[in-house]
PDB file of C-alpha atoms in Angstrom:
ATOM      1  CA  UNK J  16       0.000   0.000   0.000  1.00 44.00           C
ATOM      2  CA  UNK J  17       3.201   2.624   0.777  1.00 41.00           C
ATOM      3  CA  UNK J  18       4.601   1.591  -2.048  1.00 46.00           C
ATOM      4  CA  UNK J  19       1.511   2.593  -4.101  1.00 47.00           C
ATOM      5  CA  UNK J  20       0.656   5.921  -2.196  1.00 43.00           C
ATOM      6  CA  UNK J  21       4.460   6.993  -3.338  1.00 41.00           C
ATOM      7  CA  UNK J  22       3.563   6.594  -7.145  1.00 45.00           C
ATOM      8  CA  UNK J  23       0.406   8.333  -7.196  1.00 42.00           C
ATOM      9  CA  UNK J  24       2.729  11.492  -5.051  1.00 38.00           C
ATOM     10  CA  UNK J  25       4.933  10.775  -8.594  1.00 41.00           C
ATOM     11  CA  UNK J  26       2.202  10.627 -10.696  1.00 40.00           C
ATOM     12  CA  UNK J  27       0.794  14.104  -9.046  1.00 40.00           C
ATOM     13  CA  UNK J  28       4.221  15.588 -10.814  1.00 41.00           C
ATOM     14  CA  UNK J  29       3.458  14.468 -14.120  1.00 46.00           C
ATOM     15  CA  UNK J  30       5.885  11.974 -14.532  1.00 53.00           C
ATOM     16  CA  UNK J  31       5.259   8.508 -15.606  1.00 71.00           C
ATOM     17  CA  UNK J  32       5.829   5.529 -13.226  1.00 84.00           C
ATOM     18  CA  UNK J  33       7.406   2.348 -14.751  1.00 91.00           C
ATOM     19  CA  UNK J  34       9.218  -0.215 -12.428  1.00 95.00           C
ATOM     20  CA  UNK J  35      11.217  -3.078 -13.876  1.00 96.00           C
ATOM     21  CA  UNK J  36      12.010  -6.454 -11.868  1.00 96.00           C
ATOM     22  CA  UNK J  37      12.862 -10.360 -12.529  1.00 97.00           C
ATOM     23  CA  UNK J  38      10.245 -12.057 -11.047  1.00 98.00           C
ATOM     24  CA  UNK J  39      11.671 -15.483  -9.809  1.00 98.00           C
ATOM     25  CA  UNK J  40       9.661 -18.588  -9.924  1.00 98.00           C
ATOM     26  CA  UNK J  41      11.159 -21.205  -8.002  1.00 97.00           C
ATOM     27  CA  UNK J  42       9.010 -24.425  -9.433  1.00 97.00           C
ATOM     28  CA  UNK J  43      11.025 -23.602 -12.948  1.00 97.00           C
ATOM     29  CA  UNK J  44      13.920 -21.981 -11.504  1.00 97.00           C
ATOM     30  CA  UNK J  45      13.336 -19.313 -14.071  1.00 97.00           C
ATOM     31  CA  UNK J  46      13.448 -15.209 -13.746  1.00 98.00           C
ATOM     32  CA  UNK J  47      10.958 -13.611 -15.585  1.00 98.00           C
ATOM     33  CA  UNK J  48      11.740 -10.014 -16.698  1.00 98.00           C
ATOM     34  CA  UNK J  49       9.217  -7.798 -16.387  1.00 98.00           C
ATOM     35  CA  UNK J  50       8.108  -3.964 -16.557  1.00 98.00           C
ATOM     36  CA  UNK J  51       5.193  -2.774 -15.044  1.00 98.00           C
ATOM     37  CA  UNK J  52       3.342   0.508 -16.026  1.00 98.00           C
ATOM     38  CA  UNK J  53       0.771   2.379 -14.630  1.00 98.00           C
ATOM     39  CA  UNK J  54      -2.822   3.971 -14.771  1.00 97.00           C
ATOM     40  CA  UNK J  55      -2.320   8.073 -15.590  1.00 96.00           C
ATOM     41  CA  UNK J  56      -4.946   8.247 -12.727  1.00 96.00           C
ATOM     42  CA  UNK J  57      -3.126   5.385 -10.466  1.00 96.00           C
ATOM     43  CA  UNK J  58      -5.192   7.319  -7.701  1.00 96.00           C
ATOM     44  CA  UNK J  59      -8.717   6.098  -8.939  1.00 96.00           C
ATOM     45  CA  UNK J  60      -7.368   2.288  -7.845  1.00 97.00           C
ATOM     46  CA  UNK J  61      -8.059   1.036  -4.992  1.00 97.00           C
ATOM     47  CA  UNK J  62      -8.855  -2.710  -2.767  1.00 96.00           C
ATOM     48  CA  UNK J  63     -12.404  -1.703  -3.633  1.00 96.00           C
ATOM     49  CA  UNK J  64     -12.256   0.105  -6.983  1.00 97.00           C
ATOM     50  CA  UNK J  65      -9.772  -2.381  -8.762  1.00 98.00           C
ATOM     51  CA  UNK J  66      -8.196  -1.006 -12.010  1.00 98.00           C
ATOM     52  CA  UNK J  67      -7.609  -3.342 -15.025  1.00 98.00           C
ATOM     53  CA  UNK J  68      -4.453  -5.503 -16.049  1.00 98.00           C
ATOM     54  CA  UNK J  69      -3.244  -5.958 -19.205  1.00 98.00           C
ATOM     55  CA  UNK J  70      -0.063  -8.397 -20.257  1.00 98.00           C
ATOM     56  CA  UNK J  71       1.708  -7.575 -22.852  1.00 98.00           C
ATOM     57  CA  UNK J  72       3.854 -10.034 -25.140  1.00 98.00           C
ATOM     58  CA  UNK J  73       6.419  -9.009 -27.417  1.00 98.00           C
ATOM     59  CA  UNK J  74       6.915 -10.827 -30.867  1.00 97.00           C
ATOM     60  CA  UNK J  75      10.052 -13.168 -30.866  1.00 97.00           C
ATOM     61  CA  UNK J  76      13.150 -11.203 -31.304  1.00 95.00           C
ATOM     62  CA  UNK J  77      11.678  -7.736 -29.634  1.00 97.00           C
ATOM     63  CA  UNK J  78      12.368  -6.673 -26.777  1.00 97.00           C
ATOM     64  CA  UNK J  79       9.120  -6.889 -24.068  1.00 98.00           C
ATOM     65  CA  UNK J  80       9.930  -2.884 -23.160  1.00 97.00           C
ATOM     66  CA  UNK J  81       9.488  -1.863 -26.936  1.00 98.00           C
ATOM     67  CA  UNK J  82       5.661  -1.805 -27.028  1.00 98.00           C
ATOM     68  CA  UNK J  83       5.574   2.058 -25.468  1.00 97.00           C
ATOM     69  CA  UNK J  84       2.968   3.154 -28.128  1.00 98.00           C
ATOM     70  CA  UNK J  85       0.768   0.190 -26.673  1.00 98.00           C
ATOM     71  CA  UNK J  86       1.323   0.624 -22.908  1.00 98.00           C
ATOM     72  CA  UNK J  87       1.301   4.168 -23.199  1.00 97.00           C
ATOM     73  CA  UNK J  88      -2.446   4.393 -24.714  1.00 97.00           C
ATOM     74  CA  UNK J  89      -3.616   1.601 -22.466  1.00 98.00           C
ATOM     75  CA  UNK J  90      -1.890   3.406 -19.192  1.00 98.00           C
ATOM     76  CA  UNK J  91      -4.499   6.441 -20.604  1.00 97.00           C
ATOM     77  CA  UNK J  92      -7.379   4.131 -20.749  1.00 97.00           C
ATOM     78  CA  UNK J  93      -6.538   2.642 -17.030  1.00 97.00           C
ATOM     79  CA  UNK J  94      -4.938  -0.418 -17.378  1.00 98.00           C
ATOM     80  CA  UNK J  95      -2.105  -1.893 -15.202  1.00 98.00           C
ATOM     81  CA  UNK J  96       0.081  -2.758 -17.685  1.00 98.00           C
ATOM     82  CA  UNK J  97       2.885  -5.751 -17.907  1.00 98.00           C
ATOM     83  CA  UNK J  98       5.248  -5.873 -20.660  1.00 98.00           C
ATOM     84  CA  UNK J  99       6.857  -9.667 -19.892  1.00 98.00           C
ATOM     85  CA  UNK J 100      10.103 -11.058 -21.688  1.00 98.00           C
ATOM     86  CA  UNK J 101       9.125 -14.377 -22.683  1.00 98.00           C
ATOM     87  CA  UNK J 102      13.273 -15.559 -24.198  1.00 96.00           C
ATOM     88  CA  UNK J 103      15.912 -16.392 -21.753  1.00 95.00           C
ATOM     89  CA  UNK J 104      19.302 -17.283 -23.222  1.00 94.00           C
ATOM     90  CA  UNK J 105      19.154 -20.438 -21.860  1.00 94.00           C
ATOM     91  CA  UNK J 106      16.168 -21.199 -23.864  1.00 96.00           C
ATOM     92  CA  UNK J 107      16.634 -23.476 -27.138  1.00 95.00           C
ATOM     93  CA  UNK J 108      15.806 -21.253 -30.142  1.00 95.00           C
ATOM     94  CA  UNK J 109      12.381 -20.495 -31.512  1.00 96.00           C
ATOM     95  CA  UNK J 110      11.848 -23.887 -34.508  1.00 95.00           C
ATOM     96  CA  UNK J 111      12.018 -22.145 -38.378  1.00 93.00           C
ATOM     97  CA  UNK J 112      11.725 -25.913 -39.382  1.00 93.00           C
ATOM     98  CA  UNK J 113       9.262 -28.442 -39.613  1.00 92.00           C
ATOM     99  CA  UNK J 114       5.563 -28.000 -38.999  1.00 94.00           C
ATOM    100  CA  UNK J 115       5.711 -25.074 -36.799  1.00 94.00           C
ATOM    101  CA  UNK J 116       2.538 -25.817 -34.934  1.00 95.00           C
ATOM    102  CA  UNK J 117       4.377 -28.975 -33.434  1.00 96.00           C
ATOM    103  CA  UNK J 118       8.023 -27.312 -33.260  1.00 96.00           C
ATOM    104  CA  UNK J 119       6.562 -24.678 -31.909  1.00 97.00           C
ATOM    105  CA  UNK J 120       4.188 -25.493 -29.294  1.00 97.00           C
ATOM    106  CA  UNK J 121       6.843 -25.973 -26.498  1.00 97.00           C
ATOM    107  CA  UNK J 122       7.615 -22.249 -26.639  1.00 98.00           C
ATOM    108  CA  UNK J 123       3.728 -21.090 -26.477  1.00 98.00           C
ATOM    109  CA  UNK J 124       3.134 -23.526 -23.494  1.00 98.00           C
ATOM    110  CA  UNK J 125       5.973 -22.422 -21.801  1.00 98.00           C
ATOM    111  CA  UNK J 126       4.659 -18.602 -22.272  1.00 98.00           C
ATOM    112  CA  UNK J 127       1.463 -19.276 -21.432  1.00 98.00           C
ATOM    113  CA  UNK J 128       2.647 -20.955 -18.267  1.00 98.00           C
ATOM    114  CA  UNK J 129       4.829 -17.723 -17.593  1.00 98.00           C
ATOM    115  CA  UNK J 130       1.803 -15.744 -18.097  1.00 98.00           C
ATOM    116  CA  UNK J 131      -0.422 -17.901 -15.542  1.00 98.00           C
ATOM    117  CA  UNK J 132       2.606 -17.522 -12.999  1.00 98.00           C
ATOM    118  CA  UNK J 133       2.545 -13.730 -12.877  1.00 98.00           C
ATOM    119  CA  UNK J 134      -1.101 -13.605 -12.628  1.00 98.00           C
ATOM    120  CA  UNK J 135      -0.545 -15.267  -9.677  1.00 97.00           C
ATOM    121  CA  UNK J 136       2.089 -13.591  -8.624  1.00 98.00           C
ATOM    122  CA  UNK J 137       1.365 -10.006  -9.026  1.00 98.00           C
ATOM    123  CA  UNK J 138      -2.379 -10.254  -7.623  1.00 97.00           C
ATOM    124  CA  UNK J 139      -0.838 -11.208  -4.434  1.00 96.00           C
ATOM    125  CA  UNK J 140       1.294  -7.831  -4.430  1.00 96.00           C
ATOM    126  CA  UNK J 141      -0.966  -5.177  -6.242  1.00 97.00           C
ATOM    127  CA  UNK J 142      -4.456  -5.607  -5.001  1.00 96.00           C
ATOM    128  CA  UNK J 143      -5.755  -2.228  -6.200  1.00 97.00           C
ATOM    129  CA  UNK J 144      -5.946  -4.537  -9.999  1.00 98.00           C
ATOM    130  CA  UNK J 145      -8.136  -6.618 -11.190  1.00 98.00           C
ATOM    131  CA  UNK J 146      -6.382  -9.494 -12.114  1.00 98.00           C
ATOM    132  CA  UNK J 147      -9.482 -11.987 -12.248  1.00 98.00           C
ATOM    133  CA  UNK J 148     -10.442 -10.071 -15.512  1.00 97.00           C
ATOM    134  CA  UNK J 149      -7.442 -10.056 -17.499  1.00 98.00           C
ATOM    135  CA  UNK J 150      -7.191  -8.557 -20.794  1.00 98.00           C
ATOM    136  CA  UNK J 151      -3.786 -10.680 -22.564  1.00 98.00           C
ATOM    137  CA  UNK J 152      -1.884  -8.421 -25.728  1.00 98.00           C
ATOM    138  CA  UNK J 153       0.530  -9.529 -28.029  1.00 98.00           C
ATOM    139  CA  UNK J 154       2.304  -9.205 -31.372  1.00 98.00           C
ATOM    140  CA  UNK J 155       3.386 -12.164 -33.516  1.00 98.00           C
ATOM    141  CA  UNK J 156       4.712 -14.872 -31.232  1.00 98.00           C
ATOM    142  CA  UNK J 157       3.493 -13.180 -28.176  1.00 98.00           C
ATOM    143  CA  UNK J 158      -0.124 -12.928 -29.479  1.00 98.00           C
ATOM    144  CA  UNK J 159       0.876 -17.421 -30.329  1.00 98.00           C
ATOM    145  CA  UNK J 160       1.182 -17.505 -26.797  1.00 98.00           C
ATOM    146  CA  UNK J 161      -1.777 -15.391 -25.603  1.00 98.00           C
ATOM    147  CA  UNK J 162      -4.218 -17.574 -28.059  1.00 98.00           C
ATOM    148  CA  UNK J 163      -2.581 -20.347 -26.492  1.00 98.00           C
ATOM    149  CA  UNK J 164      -3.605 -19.406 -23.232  1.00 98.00           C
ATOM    150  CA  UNK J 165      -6.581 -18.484 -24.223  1.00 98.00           C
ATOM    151  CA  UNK J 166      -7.489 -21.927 -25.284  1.00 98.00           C
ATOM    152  CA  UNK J 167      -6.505 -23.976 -21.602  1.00 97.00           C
ATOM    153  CA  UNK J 168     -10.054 -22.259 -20.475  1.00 95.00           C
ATOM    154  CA  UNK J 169      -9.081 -20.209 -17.961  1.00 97.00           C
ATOM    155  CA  UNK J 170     -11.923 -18.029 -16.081  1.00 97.00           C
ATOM    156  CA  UNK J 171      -9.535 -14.853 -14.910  1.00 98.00           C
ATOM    157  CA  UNK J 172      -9.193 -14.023 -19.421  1.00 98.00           C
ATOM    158  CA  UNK J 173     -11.800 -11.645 -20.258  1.00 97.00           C
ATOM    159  CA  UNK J 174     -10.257  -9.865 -23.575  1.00 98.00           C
ATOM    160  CA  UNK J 175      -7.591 -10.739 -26.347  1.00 98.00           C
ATOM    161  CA  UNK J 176      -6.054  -8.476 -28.469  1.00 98.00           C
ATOM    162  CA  UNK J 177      -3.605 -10.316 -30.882  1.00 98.00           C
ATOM    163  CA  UNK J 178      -1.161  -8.349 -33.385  1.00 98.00           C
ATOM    164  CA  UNK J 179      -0.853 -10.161 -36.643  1.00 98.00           C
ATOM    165  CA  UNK J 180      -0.560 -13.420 -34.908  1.00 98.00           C
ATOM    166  CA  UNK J 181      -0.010 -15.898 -37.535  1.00 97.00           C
ATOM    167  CA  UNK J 182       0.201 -19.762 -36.087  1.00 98.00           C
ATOM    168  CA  UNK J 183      -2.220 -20.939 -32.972  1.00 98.00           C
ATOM    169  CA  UNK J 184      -6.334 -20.531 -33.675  1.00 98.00           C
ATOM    170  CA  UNK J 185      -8.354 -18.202 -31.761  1.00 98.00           C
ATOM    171  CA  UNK J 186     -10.500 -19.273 -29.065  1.00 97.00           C
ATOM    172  CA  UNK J 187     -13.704 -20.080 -30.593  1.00 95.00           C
ATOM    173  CA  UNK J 188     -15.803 -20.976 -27.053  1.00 92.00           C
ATOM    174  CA  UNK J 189     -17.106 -16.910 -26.954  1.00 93.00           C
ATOM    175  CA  UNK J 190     -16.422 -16.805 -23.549  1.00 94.00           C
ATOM    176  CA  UNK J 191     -13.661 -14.377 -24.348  1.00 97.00           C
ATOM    177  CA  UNK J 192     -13.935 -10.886 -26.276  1.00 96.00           C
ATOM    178  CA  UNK J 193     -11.301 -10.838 -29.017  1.00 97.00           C
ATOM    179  CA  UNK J 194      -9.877  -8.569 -30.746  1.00 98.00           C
ATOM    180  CA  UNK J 195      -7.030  -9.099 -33.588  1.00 98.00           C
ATOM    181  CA  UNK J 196      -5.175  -6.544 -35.537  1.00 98.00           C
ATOM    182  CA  UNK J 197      -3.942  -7.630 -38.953  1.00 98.00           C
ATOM    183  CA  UNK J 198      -0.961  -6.163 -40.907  1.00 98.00           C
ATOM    184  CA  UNK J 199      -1.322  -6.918 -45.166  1.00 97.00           C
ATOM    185  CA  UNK J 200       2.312  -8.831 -45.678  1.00 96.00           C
ATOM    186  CA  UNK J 201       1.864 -12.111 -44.573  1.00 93.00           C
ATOM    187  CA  UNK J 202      -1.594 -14.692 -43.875  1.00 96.00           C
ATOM    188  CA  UNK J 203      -2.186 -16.658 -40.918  1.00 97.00           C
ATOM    189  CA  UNK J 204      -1.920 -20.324 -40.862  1.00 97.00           C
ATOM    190  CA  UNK J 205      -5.182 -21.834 -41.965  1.00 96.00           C
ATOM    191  CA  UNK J 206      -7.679 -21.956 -39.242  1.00 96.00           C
ATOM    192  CA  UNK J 207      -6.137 -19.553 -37.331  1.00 98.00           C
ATOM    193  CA  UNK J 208      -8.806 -16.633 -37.802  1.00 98.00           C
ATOM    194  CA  UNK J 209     -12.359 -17.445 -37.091  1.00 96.00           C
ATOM    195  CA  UNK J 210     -14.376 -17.355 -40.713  1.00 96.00           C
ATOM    196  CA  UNK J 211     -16.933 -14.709 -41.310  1.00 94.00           C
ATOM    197  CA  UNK J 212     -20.007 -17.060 -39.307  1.00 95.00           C
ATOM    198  CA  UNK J 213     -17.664 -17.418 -36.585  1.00 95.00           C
ATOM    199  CA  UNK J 214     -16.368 -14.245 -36.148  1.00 95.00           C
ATOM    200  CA  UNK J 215     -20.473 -12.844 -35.847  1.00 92.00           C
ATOM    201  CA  UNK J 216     -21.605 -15.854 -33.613  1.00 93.00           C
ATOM    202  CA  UNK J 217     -18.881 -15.358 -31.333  1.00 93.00           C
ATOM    203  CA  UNK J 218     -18.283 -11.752 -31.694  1.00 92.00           C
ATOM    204  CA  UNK J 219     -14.903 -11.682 -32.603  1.00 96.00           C
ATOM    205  CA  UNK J 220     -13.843  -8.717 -34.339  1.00 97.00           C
ATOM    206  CA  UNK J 221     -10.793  -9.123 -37.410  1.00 97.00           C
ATOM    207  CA  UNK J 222      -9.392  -5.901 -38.285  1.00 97.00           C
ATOM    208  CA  UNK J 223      -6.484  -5.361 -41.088  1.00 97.00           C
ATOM    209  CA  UNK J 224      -4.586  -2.022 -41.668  1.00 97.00           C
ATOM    210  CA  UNK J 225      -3.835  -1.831 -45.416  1.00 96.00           C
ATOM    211  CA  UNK J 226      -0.322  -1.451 -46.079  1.00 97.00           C
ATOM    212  CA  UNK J 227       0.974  -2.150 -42.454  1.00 98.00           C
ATOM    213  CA  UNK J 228       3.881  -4.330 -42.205  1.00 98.00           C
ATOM    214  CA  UNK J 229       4.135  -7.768 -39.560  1.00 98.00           C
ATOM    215  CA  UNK J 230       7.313  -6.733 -38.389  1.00 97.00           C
ATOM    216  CA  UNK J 231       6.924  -2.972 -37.955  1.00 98.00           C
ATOM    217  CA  UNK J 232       4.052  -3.093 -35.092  1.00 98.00           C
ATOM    218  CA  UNK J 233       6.576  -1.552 -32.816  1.00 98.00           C
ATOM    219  CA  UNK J 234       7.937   1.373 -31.522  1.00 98.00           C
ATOM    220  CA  UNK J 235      10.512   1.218 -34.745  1.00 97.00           C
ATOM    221  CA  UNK J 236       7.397   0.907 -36.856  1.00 98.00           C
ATOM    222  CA  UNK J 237       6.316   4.135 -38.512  1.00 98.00           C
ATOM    223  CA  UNK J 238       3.866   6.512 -36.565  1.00 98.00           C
ATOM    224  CA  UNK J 239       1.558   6.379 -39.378  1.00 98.00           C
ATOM    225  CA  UNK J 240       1.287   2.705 -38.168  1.00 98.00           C
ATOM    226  CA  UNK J 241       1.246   2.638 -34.445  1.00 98.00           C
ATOM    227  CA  UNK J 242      -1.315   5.386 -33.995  1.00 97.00           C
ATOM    228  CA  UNK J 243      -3.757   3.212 -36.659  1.00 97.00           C
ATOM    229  CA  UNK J 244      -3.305   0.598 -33.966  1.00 98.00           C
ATOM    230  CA  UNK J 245      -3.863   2.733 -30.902  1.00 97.00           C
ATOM    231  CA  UNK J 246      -6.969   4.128 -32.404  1.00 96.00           C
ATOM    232  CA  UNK J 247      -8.251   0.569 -33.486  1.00 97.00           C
ATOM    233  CA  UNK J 248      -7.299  -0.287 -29.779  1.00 97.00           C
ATOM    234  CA  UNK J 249      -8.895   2.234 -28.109  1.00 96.00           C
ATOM    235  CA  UNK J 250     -12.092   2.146 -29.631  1.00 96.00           C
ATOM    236  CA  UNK J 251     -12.402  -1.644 -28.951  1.00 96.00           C
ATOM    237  CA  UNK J 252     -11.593  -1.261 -25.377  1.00 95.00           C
ATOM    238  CA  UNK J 253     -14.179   1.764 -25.268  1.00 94.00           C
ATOM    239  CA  UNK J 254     -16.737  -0.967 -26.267  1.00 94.00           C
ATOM    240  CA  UNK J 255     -17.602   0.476 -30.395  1.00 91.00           C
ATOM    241  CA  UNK J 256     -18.576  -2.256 -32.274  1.00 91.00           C
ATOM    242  CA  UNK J 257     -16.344  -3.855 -35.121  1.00 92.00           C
ATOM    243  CA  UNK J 258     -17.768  -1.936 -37.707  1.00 87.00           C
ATOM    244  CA  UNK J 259     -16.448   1.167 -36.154  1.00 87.00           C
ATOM    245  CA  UNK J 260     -13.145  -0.391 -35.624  1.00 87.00           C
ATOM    246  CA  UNK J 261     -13.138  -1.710 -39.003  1.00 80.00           C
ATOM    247  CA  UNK J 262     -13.741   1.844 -40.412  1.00 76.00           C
ATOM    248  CA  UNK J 263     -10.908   4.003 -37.899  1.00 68.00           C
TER     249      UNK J 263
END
C-alpha cells in the first residue's frame, strides 16, 4: 500500500511511473523479466475500486519494453500494464523448421505458463488490480502464446487483443472478447482466424490495416502505423462495435 501511495505522489508531478524487476519462480527456476506501467490516474485504484491488467507479449526477437505506443495508450485508458520477456538465453531457439505448430508449441506452453505464474504472482502484491479479468496483448509470437492461453479455459481471461498473430487458432468458445489486428504482408496459418459465421456468432472482431507491415508493429514501426493501432485499440476497449473499428 506505501509503495503505491508513493507513485500516485509521482504521478501528481506528471511523470510517468514504470518499475522493472525479474520475477523469480522457483518451481522452474526461471526469472521472468518484467516492466510494469501504470494507470495516468493510479489514484482512482483502490482494494475496492480495482483497475484493469493488461499483459503484454512481445513478438520473438523484440524486446518486451518496446511496445511504449501500446502501454502508453492503455496506461491512458486505465490499465495496469505488464510488458513480460518471454526468451531467456538459456532457452533453445524459436523452430524455423518443420511444422511449426508442433516445433513450436513448447515455446507457447511455456509462455502461457509464464503468463499464468505472474497472474498469480502479481495479484498477491498489487491488489488495487483486477487481475481476475485479465485482458492478454501480443504481437506475432506473443499474441501465439496469448491464443494459447486463451485456449486452456481459464476463467480470470476476459479480452484478447492479438497483433498479426499468424500460427495458434483463436478461441472459438465466446467466452472471451477478441480482438485481432492484422498487418497486409503475410496470412495466418489456416484456421487460425475465425471465418466470417464465426467471427459474428462469437463476436470476434478481425481488423487489417492496409499497407501495415508484420514486423513494424513496434515502436521502430512508422507513426503512421502505431497510432492506426492505438486508435483501433482504443475504440475496442471503449466498447464500439467492429464496424467502427473496421472503419478508424
Amino acid at each position: 500500500m506505501k509503495y503505491l501511495k508513493v507513485i500516485a505522489i509521482i504521478i501528481a508531478c506528471c511523470v510517468k511511473i514504470v518499475h522493472a524487476e525479474n520475477i523469480y519462480d522457483e518451481s522452474r527456476d526461471r526469472s521472468i523479466p518484467v516492466e510494469m506501467t501504470f494507470p495516468v490516474e493510479l489514484e482512482k485504484c483502490s482494494v475496492n475500486v480495482k483497475c484493469p491488467v493488461a499483459f503484454l507479449s512481445a513478438g520473438y526477437g523484440v524486446s518486451h519494453i518496446k511496445y511504449t505506443f501500446l502501454s502508453k495508450q492503455l496506461n491512458q485508458l486505465g490499465y495496469l500494464v505488464v510488458a513480460i520477456g518471454h526468451e531467456l538465453p538459456s532457452d533453445p531457439p524459436l523452430s524455423v523448421s518443420g511444422n511449426l505448430y508442433d516445433t513450436r508449441s513448447e515455446n507457447w506452453s511455456r509462455g502461457a505458463e509464464t503468463l499464468d505464474f505472474l497472474k498469480d504472482s502479481l495479484s498477491q502484491r498489487f491488489d488495487q488490480f483486477d487481475f481476475e479479468k485479465l485482458m492478454l496483448v501480443g504481437h506475432s509470437n506473443g499474441g501465439d502464446i496469448s491464443a494459447w492461453l486463451g485456449n486452456e479455459g481459464k476463467a480470470y481471461i476476459q479480452q484478447i487483443i492479438t497483433l498479426d498473430h499468424r500460427r495458434v487458432p483463436l478461441p472459438r468458445d465466446g467466452k472471451i472478447k477478441i480482438l485481432s489486428i492484422r498487418a497486409s504482408d503475410f496470412p495466418a496459418d489456416k484456421g487460425v482466424l475465425p471465418t466470417a459465421s464465426e467471427q459474428k456468432a462469437k463476436g470476434i472482431c478481425i481488423v487489417t490495416i492496409p499497407k501495415a507491415r508484420h514486423n513494424d508493429i513496434t515502436d521502430f514501426g512508422p507513426l503512421w502505423l502505431t497510432d492506426n493501432v492505438t486508435l483501433i485499440m482504443s475504440h475496442y476497449v471503449k466498447g464500439h462495435a467492429c464496424s467502427e473499428l473496421i472503419k478508424a
